[in-house]
Every structure is written in C-alpha cells, then in structure tokens.
PDB file of N, CA and C in Angstrom:
ATOM      1  N   UNK H   1       0.843  -1.175   0.000  1.00 89.00           N
ATOM      2  CA  UNK H   1       0.000   0.000   0.000  1.00 89.00           C
ATOM      3  C   UNK H   1       0.889   1.240   0.000  1.00 89.00           C
ATOM      4  N   UNK H   2       0.528   2.196  -0.831  1.00 93.00           N
ATOM      5  CA  UNK H   2       1.240   3.469  -0.896  1.00 93.00           C
ATOM      6  C   UNK H   2       0.425   4.565  -0.228  1.00 93.00           C
ATOM      7  N   UNK H   3       1.132   5.564   0.274  1.00 95.00           N
ATOM      8  CA  UNK H   3       0.498   6.760   0.815  1.00 95.00           C
ATOM      9  C   UNK H   3       1.215   7.959   0.207  1.00 95.00           C
ATOM     10  N   UNK H   4       0.436   8.960  -0.092  1.00 97.00           N
ATOM     11  CA  UNK H   4       0.955  10.214  -0.641  1.00 97.00           C
ATOM     12  C   UNK H   4       0.724  11.270   0.417  1.00 97.00           C
ATOM     13  N   UNK H   5       1.782  11.970   0.806  1.00 96.00           N
ATOM     14  CA  UNK H   5       1.729  12.873   1.958  1.00 96.00           C
ATOM     15  C   UNK H   5       1.835  14.319   1.499  1.00 96.00           C
ATOM     16  N   UNK H   6       0.964  15.149   2.088  1.00 97.00           N
ATOM     17  CA  UNK H   6       0.893  16.577   1.763  1.00 97.00           C
ATOM     18  C   UNK H   6       0.896  17.385   3.048  1.00 97.00           C
ATOM     19  N   UNK H   7       1.351  18.624   2.944  1.00 96.00           N
ATOM     20  CA  UNK H   7       1.233  19.557   4.062  1.00 96.00           C
ATOM     21  C   UNK H   7       0.501  20.789   3.565  1.00 96.00           C
ATOM     22  N   UNK H   8      -0.181  21.440   4.498  1.00 94.00           N
ATOM     23  CA  UNK H   8      -0.940  22.630   4.150  1.00 94.00           C
ATOM     24  C   UNK H   8      -0.258  23.896   4.630  1.00 94.00           C
ATOM     25  N   UNK H   9      -0.721  25.012   4.126  1.00 94.00           N
ATOM     26  CA  UNK H   9      -0.128  26.300   4.496  1.00 94.00           C
ATOM     27  C   UNK H   9      -0.680  26.853   5.805  1.00 94.00           C
ATOM     28  N   UNK H  10      -1.829  26.364   6.259  1.00 93.00           N
ATOM     29  CA  UNK H  10      -2.464  26.953   7.443  1.00 93.00           C
ATOM     30  C   UNK H  10      -2.249  26.196   8.744  1.00 93.00           C
ATOM     31  N   UNK H  11      -1.858  24.952   8.694  1.00 88.00           N
ATOM     32  CA  UNK H  11      -1.713  24.135   9.908  1.00 88.00           C
ATOM     33  C   UNK H  11      -0.309  23.547   9.924  1.00 88.00           C
ATOM     34  N   UNK H  12       0.644  24.284  10.490  1.00 82.00           N
ATOM     35  CA  UNK H  12       2.035  23.819  10.488  1.00 82.00           C
ATOM     36  C   UNK H  12       2.178  22.457  11.164  1.00 82.00           C
ATOM     37  N   UNK H  13       2.994  21.631  10.613  1.00 89.00           N
ATOM     38  CA  UNK H  13       3.337  20.327  11.163  1.00 89.00           C
ATOM     39  C   UNK H  13       2.195  19.315  11.151  1.00 89.00           C
ATOM     40  N   UNK H  14       1.130  19.603  10.421  1.00 93.00           N
ATOM     41  CA  UNK H  14       0.067  18.623  10.190  1.00 93.00           C
ATOM     42  C   UNK H  14       0.261  18.082   8.781  1.00 93.00           C
ATOM     43  N   UNK H  15       0.077  16.788   8.635  1.00 95.00           N
ATOM     44  CA  UNK H  15       0.287  16.150   7.339  1.00 95.00           C
ATOM     45  C   UNK H  15      -0.936  15.330   6.951  1.00 95.00           C
ATOM     46  N   UNK H  16      -1.318  15.440   5.712  1.00 97.00           N
ATOM     47  CA  UNK H  16      -2.461  14.718   5.179  1.00 97.00           C
ATOM     48  C   UNK H  16      -1.950  13.589   4.284  1.00 97.00           C
ATOM     49  N   UNK H  17      -2.308  12.365   4.642  1.00 96.00           N
ATOM     50  CA  UNK H  17      -1.960  11.187   3.852  1.00 96.00           C
ATOM     51  C   UNK H  17      -3.192  10.824   3.021  1.00 96.00           C
ATOM     52  N   UNK H  18      -3.001  10.561   1.748  1.00 97.00           N
ATOM     53  CA  UNK H  18      -4.104  10.094   0.899  1.00 97.00           C
ATOM     54  C   UNK H  18      -3.666   8.823   0.179  1.00 97.00           C
ATOM     55  N   UNK H  19      -4.654   8.048  -0.243  1.00 93.00           N
ATOM     56  CA  UNK H  19      -4.358   6.749  -0.854  1.00 93.00           C
ATOM     57  C   UNK H  19      -4.085   6.842  -2.346  1.00 93.00           C
ATOM     58  N   UNK H  20      -4.347   7.977  -2.965  1.00 93.00           N
ATOM     59  CA  UNK H  20      -4.062   8.175  -4.388  1.00 93.00           C
ATOM     60  C   UNK H  20      -3.471   9.570  -4.581  1.00 93.00           C
ATOM     61  N   UNK H  21      -2.384   9.649  -5.311  1.00 94.00           N
ATOM     62  CA  UNK H  21      -1.693  10.929  -5.490  1.00 94.00           C
ATOM     63  C   UNK H  21      -2.610  11.977  -6.108  1.00 94.00           C
ATOM     64  N   UNK H  22      -2.608  13.148  -5.484  1.00 95.00           N
ATOM     65  CA  UNK H  22      -3.368  14.317  -5.933  1.00 95.00           C
ATOM     66  C   UNK H  22      -4.880  14.085  -5.974  1.00 95.00           C
ATOM     67  N   UNK H  23      -5.372  13.089  -5.251  1.00 95.00           N
ATOM     68  CA  UNK H  23      -6.805  12.809  -5.204  1.00 95.00           C
ATOM     69  C   UNK H  23      -7.322  13.113  -3.804  1.00 95.00           C
ATOM     70  N   UNK H  24      -8.064  14.212  -3.690  1.00 97.00           N
ATOM     71  CA  UNK H  24      -8.578  14.663  -2.398  1.00 97.00           C
ATOM     72  C   UNK H  24     -10.096  14.554  -2.315  1.00 97.00           C
ATOM     73  N   UNK H  25     -10.703  13.779  -3.218  1.00 96.00           N
ATOM     74  CA  UNK H  25     -12.156  13.655  -3.250  1.00 96.00           C
ATOM     75  C   UNK H  25     -12.730  13.098  -1.955  1.00 96.00           C
ATOM     76  N   UNK H  26     -12.001  12.225  -1.278  1.00 95.00           N
ATOM     77  CA  UNK H  26     -12.503  11.599  -0.050  1.00 95.00           C
ATOM     78  C   UNK H  26     -12.279  12.480   1.183  1.00 95.00           C
ATOM     79  N   UNK H  27     -11.503  13.532   1.064  1.00 97.00           N
ATOM     80  CA  UNK H  27     -11.196  14.408   2.194  1.00 97.00           C
ATOM     81  C   UNK H  27     -12.306  15.450   2.325  1.00 97.00           C
ATOM     82  N   UNK H  28     -12.874  15.582   3.529  1.00 96.00           N
ATOM     83  CA  UNK H  28     -13.928  16.591   3.706  1.00 96.00           C
ATOM     84  C   UNK H  28     -13.449  17.991   3.309  1.00 96.00           C
ATOM     85  N   UNK H  29     -14.320  18.716   2.640  1.00 96.00           N
ATOM     86  CA  UNK H  29     -13.974  20.079   2.184  1.00 96.00           C
ATOM     87  C   UNK H  29     -13.576  20.971   3.352  1.00 96.00           C
ATOM     88  N   UNK H  30     -14.244  20.787   4.489  1.00 95.00           N
ATOM     89  CA  UNK H  30     -13.929  21.613   5.661  1.00 95.00           C
ATOM     90  C   UNK H  30     -12.499  21.355   6.141  1.00 95.00           C
ATOM     91  N   UNK H  31     -12.026  20.113   6.043  1.00 95.00           N
ATOM     92  CA  UNK H  31     -10.649  19.801   6.426  1.00 95.00           C
ATOM     93  C   UNK H  31      -9.672  20.411   5.429  1.00 95.00           C
ATOM     94  N   UNK H  32      -9.986  20.319   4.169  1.00 96.00           N
ATOM     95  CA  UNK H  32      -9.129  20.938   3.150  1.00 96.00           C
ATOM     96  C   UNK H  32      -9.037  22.446   3.368  1.00 96.00           C
ATOM     97  N   UNK H  33     -10.146  23.080   3.714  1.00 95.00           N
ATOM     98  CA  UNK H  33     -10.137  24.520   3.995  1.00 95.00           C
ATOM     99  C   UNK H  33      -9.283  24.832   5.216  1.00 95.00           C
ATOM    100  N   UNK H  34      -9.362  23.987   6.240  1.00 94.00           N
ATOM    101  CA  UNK H  34      -8.571  24.184   7.456  1.00 94.00           C
ATOM    102  C   UNK H  34      -7.067  24.095   7.161  1.00 94.00           C
ATOM    103  N   UNK H  35      -6.683  23.167   6.292  1.00 96.00           N
ATOM    104  CA  UNK H  35      -5.267  22.968   5.982  1.00 96.00           C
ATOM    105  C   UNK H  35      -4.704  24.036   5.049  1.00 96.00           C
ATOM    106  N   UNK H  36      -5.545  24.612   4.207  1.00 95.00           N
ATOM    107  CA  UNK H  36      -5.068  25.615   3.251  1.00 95.00           C
ATOM    108  C   UNK H  36      -4.538  24.958   1.990  1.00 95.00           C
ATOM    109  N   UNK H  37      -3.699  25.672   1.274  1.00 96.00           N
ATOM    110  CA  UNK H  37      -3.121  25.160   0.033  1.00 96.00           C
ATOM    111  C   UNK H  37      -2.190  24.001   0.360  1.00 96.00           C
ATOM    112  N   UNK H  38      -2.404  22.871  -0.304  1.00 96.00           N
ATOM    113  CA  UNK H  38      -1.604  21.676  -0.045  1.00 96.00           C
ATOM    114  C   UNK H  38      -0.413  21.607  -0.992  1.00 96.00           C
ATOM    115  N   UNK H  39       0.704  21.152  -0.451  1.00 96.00           N
ATOM    116  CA  UNK H  39       1.876  20.892  -1.290  1.00 96.00           C
ATOM    117  C   UNK H  39       2.367  19.470  -1.018  1.00 96.00           C
ATOM    118  N   UNK H  40       2.781  18.805  -2.088  1.00 97.00           N
ATOM    119  CA  UNK H  40       3.240  17.429  -2.004  1.00 97.00           C
ATOM    120  C   UNK H  40       4.541  17.348  -1.226  1.00 97.00           C
ATOM    121  N   UNK H  41       4.634  16.373  -0.312  1.00 96.00           N
ATOM    122  CA  UNK H  41       5.838  16.176   0.484  1.00 96.00           C
ATOM    123  C   UNK H  41       6.561  14.896   0.094  1.00 96.00           C
ATOM    124  N   UNK H  42       5.809  13.781   0.049  1.00 93.00           N
ATOM    125  CA  UNK H  42       6.474  12.496  -0.091  1.00 93.00           C
ATOM    126  C   UNK H  42       5.482  11.410  -0.459  1.00 93.00           C
ATOM    127  N   UNK H  43       5.904  10.451  -1.226  1.00 95.00           N
ATOM    128  CA  UNK H  43       5.151   9.236  -1.475  1.00 95.00           C
ATOM    129  C   UNK H  43       5.909   8.080  -0.848  1.00 95.00           C
ATOM    130  N   UNK H  44       5.238   7.250  -0.048  1.00 92.00           N
ATOM    131  CA  UNK H  44       5.922   6.147   0.624  1.00 92.00           C
ATOM    132  C   UNK H  44       5.101   4.867   0.530  1.00 92.00           C
ATOM    133  N   UNK H  45       5.811   3.750   0.580  1.00 93.00           N
ATOM    134  CA  UNK H  45       5.148   2.458   0.656  1.00 93.00           C
ATOM    135  C   UNK H  45       4.982   2.118   2.129  1.00 93.00           C
ATOM    136  N   UNK H  46       3.767   1.734   2.500  1.00 90.00           N
ATOM    137  CA  UNK H  46       3.473   1.406   3.893  1.00 90.00           C
ATOM    138  C   UNK H  46       3.556  -0.105   4.097  1.00 90.00           C
ATOM    139  N   UNK H  47       4.748  -0.647   3.884  1.00 83.00           N
ATOM    140  CA  UNK H  47       4.978  -2.074   4.051  1.00 83.00           C
ATOM    141  C   UNK H  47       5.060  -2.471   5.515  1.00 83.00           C
ATOM    142  N   UNK H  48       5.050  -3.772   5.763  1.00 75.00           N
ATOM    143  CA  UNK H  48       5.076  -4.300   7.128  1.00 75.00           C
ATOM    144  C   UNK H  48       6.342  -3.889   7.887  1.00 75.00           C
ATOM    145  N   UNK H  49       7.438  -3.672   7.179  1.00 81.00           N
ATOM    146  CA  UNK H  49       8.696  -3.314   7.837  1.00 81.00           C
ATOM    147  C   UNK H  49       8.888  -1.801   7.980  1.00 81.00           C
ATOM    148  N   UNK H  50       7.951  -1.020   7.480  1.00 80.00           N
ATOM    149  CA  UNK H  50       8.049   0.451   7.530  1.00 80.00           C
ATOM    150  C   UNK H  50       7.677   0.954   8.925  1.00 80.00           C
ATOM    151  N   UNK H  51       8.396   1.960   9.391  1.00 83.00           N
ATOM    152  CA  UNK H  51       8.073   2.639  10.647  1.00 83.00           C
ATOM    153  C   UNK H  51       7.876   4.118  10.331  1.00 83.00           C
ATOM    154  N   UNK H  52       6.920   4.723  11.003  1.00 82.00           N
ATOM    155  CA  UNK H  52       6.680   6.156  10.859  1.00 82.00           C
ATOM    156  C   UNK H  52       7.056   6.841  12.165  1.00 82.00           C
ATOM    157  N   UNK H  53       7.623   8.022  12.062  1.00 79.00           N
ATOM    158  CA  UNK H  53       8.119   8.724  13.236  1.00 79.00           C
ATOM    159  C   UNK H  53       6.999   9.147  14.184  1.00 79.00           C
ATOM    160  N   UNK H  54       5.926   9.737  13.655  1.00 80.00           N
ATOM    161  CA  UNK H  54       4.908  10.304  14.531  1.00 80.00           C
ATOM    162  C   UNK H  54       3.520   9.740  14.289  1.00 80.00           C
ATOM    163  N   UNK H  55       3.434   8.579  13.685  1.00 84.00           N
ATOM    164  CA  UNK H  55       2.120   7.976  13.446  1.00 84.00           C
ATOM    165  C   UNK H  55       2.238   6.459  13.541  1.00 84.00           C
ATOM    166  N   UNK H  56       1.176   5.834  13.985  1.00 84.00           N
ATOM    167  CA  UNK H  56       1.094   4.381  14.048  1.00 84.00           C
ATOM    168  C   UNK H  56       0.749   3.872  12.651  1.00 84.00           C
ATOM    169  N   UNK H  57       1.641   3.119  12.057  1.00 87.00           N
ATOM    170  CA  UNK H  57       1.457   2.701  10.669  1.00 87.00           C
ATOM    171  C   UNK H  57       0.201   1.865  10.468  1.00 87.00           C
ATOM    172  N   UNK H  58      -0.160   1.064  11.456  1.00 90.00           N
ATOM    173  CA  UNK H  58      -1.386   0.268  11.340  1.00 90.00           C
ATOM    174  C   UNK H  58      -2.620   1.163  11.316  1.00 90.00           C
ATOM    175  N   UNK H  59      -2.608   2.217  12.115  1.00 92.00           N
ATOM    176  CA  UNK H  59      -3.718   3.180  12.121  1.00 92.00           C
ATOM    177  C   UNK H  59      -3.790   3.924  10.796  1.00 92.00           C
ATOM    178  N   UNK H  60      -2.640   4.298  10.272  1.00 91.00           N
ATOM    179  CA  UNK H  60      -2.594   4.984   8.972  1.00 91.00           C
ATOM    180  C   UNK H  60      -3.183   4.082   7.893  1.00 91.00           C
ATOM    181  N   UNK H  61      -2.743   2.828   7.843  1.00 92.00           N
ATOM    182  CA  UNK H  61      -3.260   1.886   6.852  1.00 92.00           C
ATOM    183  C   UNK H  61      -4.767   1.688   6.994  1.00 92.00           C
ATOM    184  N   UNK H  62      -5.214   1.512   8.232  1.00 94.00           N
ATOM    185  CA  UNK H  62      -6.638   1.287   8.485  1.00 94.00           C
ATOM    186  C   UNK H  62      -7.480   2.466   8.006  1.00 94.00           C
ATOM    187  N   UNK H  63      -7.040   3.681   8.329  1.00 94.00           N
ATOM    188  CA  UNK H  63      -7.805   4.857   7.915  1.00 94.00           C
ATOM    189  C   UNK H  63      -7.736   5.091   6.413  1.00 94.00           C
ATOM    190  N   UNK H  64      -6.601   4.805   5.799  1.00 94.00           N
ATOM    191  CA  UNK H  64      -6.515   4.933   4.341  1.00 94.00           C
ATOM    192  C   UNK H  64      -7.479   3.956   3.669  1.00 94.00           C
ATOM    193  N   UNK H  65      -7.564   2.741   4.209  1.00 94.00           N
ATOM    194  CA  UNK H  65      -8.492   1.747   3.646  1.00 94.00           C
ATOM    195  C   UNK H  65      -9.947   2.143   3.845  1.00 94.00           C
ATOM    196  N   UNK H  66     -10.272   2.638   5.028  1.00 94.00           N
ATOM    197  CA  UNK H  66     -11.686   2.923   5.328  1.00 94.00           C
ATOM    198  C   UNK H  66     -12.132   4.321   4.898  1.00 94.00           C
ATOM    199  N   UNK H  67     -11.274   5.319   5.060  1.00 94.00           N
ATOM    200  CA  UNK H  67     -11.663   6.706   4.787  1.00 94.00           C
ATOM    201  C   UNK H  67     -11.033   7.277   3.516  1.00 94.00           C
ATOM    202  N   UNK H  68      -9.890   6.711   3.129  1.00 94.00           N
ATOM    203  CA  UNK H  68      -9.185   7.236   1.963  1.00 94.00           C
ATOM    204  C   UNK H  68      -8.179   8.313   2.305  1.00 94.00           C
ATOM    205  N   UNK H  69      -8.120   8.705   3.582  1.00 96.00           N
ATOM    206  CA  UNK H  69      -7.143   9.703   4.022  1.00 96.00           C
ATOM    207  C   UNK H  69      -6.820   9.497   5.495  1.00 96.00           C
ATOM    208  N   UNK H  70      -5.714  10.094   5.940  1.00 96.00           N
ATOM    209  CA  UNK H  70      -5.309  10.077   7.343  1.00 96.00           C
ATOM    210  C   UNK H  70      -4.708  11.444   7.642  1.00 96.00           C
ATOM    211  N   UNK H  71      -5.087  12.035   8.759  1.00 96.00           N
ATOM    212  CA  UNK H  71      -4.539  13.325   9.173  1.00 96.00           C
ATOM    213  C   UNK H  71      -3.574  13.110  10.322  1.00 96.00           C
ATOM    214  N   UNK H  72      -2.311  13.458  10.121  1.00 93.00           N
ATOM    215  CA  UNK H  72      -1.300  13.370  11.173  1.00 93.00           C
ATOM    216  C   UNK H  72      -1.133  14.745  11.787  1.00 93.00           C
ATOM    217  N   UNK H  73      -1.424  14.841  13.071  1.00 89.00           N
ATOM    218  CA  UNK H  73      -1.283  16.104  13.785  1.00 89.00           C
ATOM    219  C   UNK H  73       0.021  16.116  14.558  1.00 89.00           C
ATOM    220  N   UNK H  74       0.537  17.301  14.867  1.00 82.00           N
ATOM    221  CA  UNK H  74       1.780  17.378  15.632  1.00 82.00           C
ATOM    222  C   UNK H  74       1.568  16.841  17.047  1.00 82.00           C
ATOM    223  N   UNK H  75       2.623  16.349  17.687  1.00 76.00           N
ATOM    224  CA  UNK H  75       2.496  15.873  19.070  1.00 76.00           C
ATOM    225  C   UNK H  75       1.894  16.956  19.957  1.00 76.00           C
ATOM    226  N   UNK H  76       1.004  16.549  20.834  1.00 67.00           N
ATOM    227  CA  UNK H  76       0.356  17.503  21.730  1.00 67.00           C
ATOM    228  C   UNK H  76      -0.854  18.181  21.133  1.00 67.00           C
ATOM    229  N   UNK H  77      -1.146  17.933  19.870  1.00 59.00           N
ATOM    230  CA  UNK H  77      -2.288  18.544  19.180  1.00 59.00           C
ATOM    231  C   UNK H  77      -3.124  17.421  18.561  1.00 59.00           C
ATOM    232  N   UNK H  78      -3.522  16.469  19.387  1.00 54.00           N
ATOM    233  CA  UNK H  78      -4.183  15.290  18.877  1.00 54.00           C
ATOM    234  C   UNK H  78      -5.647  15.463  18.577  1.00 54.00           C
ATOM    235  N   UNK H  79      -6.213  16.610  18.884  1.00 54.00           N
ATOM    236  CA  UNK H  79      -7.600  16.883  18.513  1.00 54.00           C
ATOM    237  C   UNK H  79      -7.591  17.978  17.459  1.00 54.00           C
ATOM    238  N   UNK H  80      -8.122  17.679  16.259  1.00 53.00           N
ATOM    239  CA  UNK H  80      -8.150  18.721  15.228  1.00 53.00           C
ATOM    240  C   UNK H  80      -9.094  19.838  15.641  1.00 53.00           C
ATOM    241  N   UNK H  81      -8.800  21.018  15.157  1.00 50.00           N
ATOM    242  CA  UNK H  81      -9.714  22.132  15.382  1.00 50.00           C
ATOM    243  C   UNK H  81     -11.057  21.782  14.773  1.00 50.00           C
ATOM    244  N   UNK H  82     -12.091  22.381  15.303  1.00 48.00           N
ATOM    245  CA  UNK H  82     -13.425  22.121  14.759  1.00 48.00           C
ATOM    246  C   UNK H  82     -13.433  22.480  13.281  1.00 48.00           C
ATOM    247  N   UNK H  83     -13.869  21.531  12.449  1.00 49.00           N
ATOM    248  CA  UNK H  83     -13.820  21.752  11.003  1.00 49.00           C
ATOM    249  C   UNK H  83     -15.187  21.895  10.396  1.00 49.00           C
ATOM    250  N   UNK H  84     -16.227  21.783  11.176  1.00 40.00           N
ATOM    251  CA  UNK H  84     -17.574  21.910  10.625  1.00 40.00           C
ATOM    252  C   UNK H  84     -18.195  23.234  11.029  1.00 40.00           C
TER     253      UNK H  84
END
C-alpha cells in the first residue's frame, strides 16, 4: 500500500496522507479549507517493515483503507480544530 503525503499552508506540522496521489475527493472540504493550500511532500510504501516517526502505521493503513485519508497532527495537538 502506498500513501501520498501533503502539508498545508495553514496548519504547520500537520500532514495529510491520501491513498491516491493528488486525489482529495474523499477528504472533507472543511478539512481541506482548514489545511489551506496543499503541497506534495512524499510518497511512501506502507509495508510491514516500515516505521513512521509520529504515526502508528497500522492506524494509517486502516484509515486509508476505510476513509481514503489520514490526518497526522503534531504531538500535543491530537484533537483537530473544529472543522464543521
């Protein structure tokens, strides 16, 4: 499984993982507005031997499968701002 990672201009140190490059159809519009303009950071394979620094890889995989995206917030900011 691959993940494509983006960062926004409005929420420093938050990263949006999506299951298809440049495809944000599954991401709520309110979340996209909160993040601001997105820029591509990295594409990675989420293999069994992969480790992520600030995210649980199993949680990332699960959310990519079920939701199509995963939002990684900076440490200490585990609740996203209200987006609705």
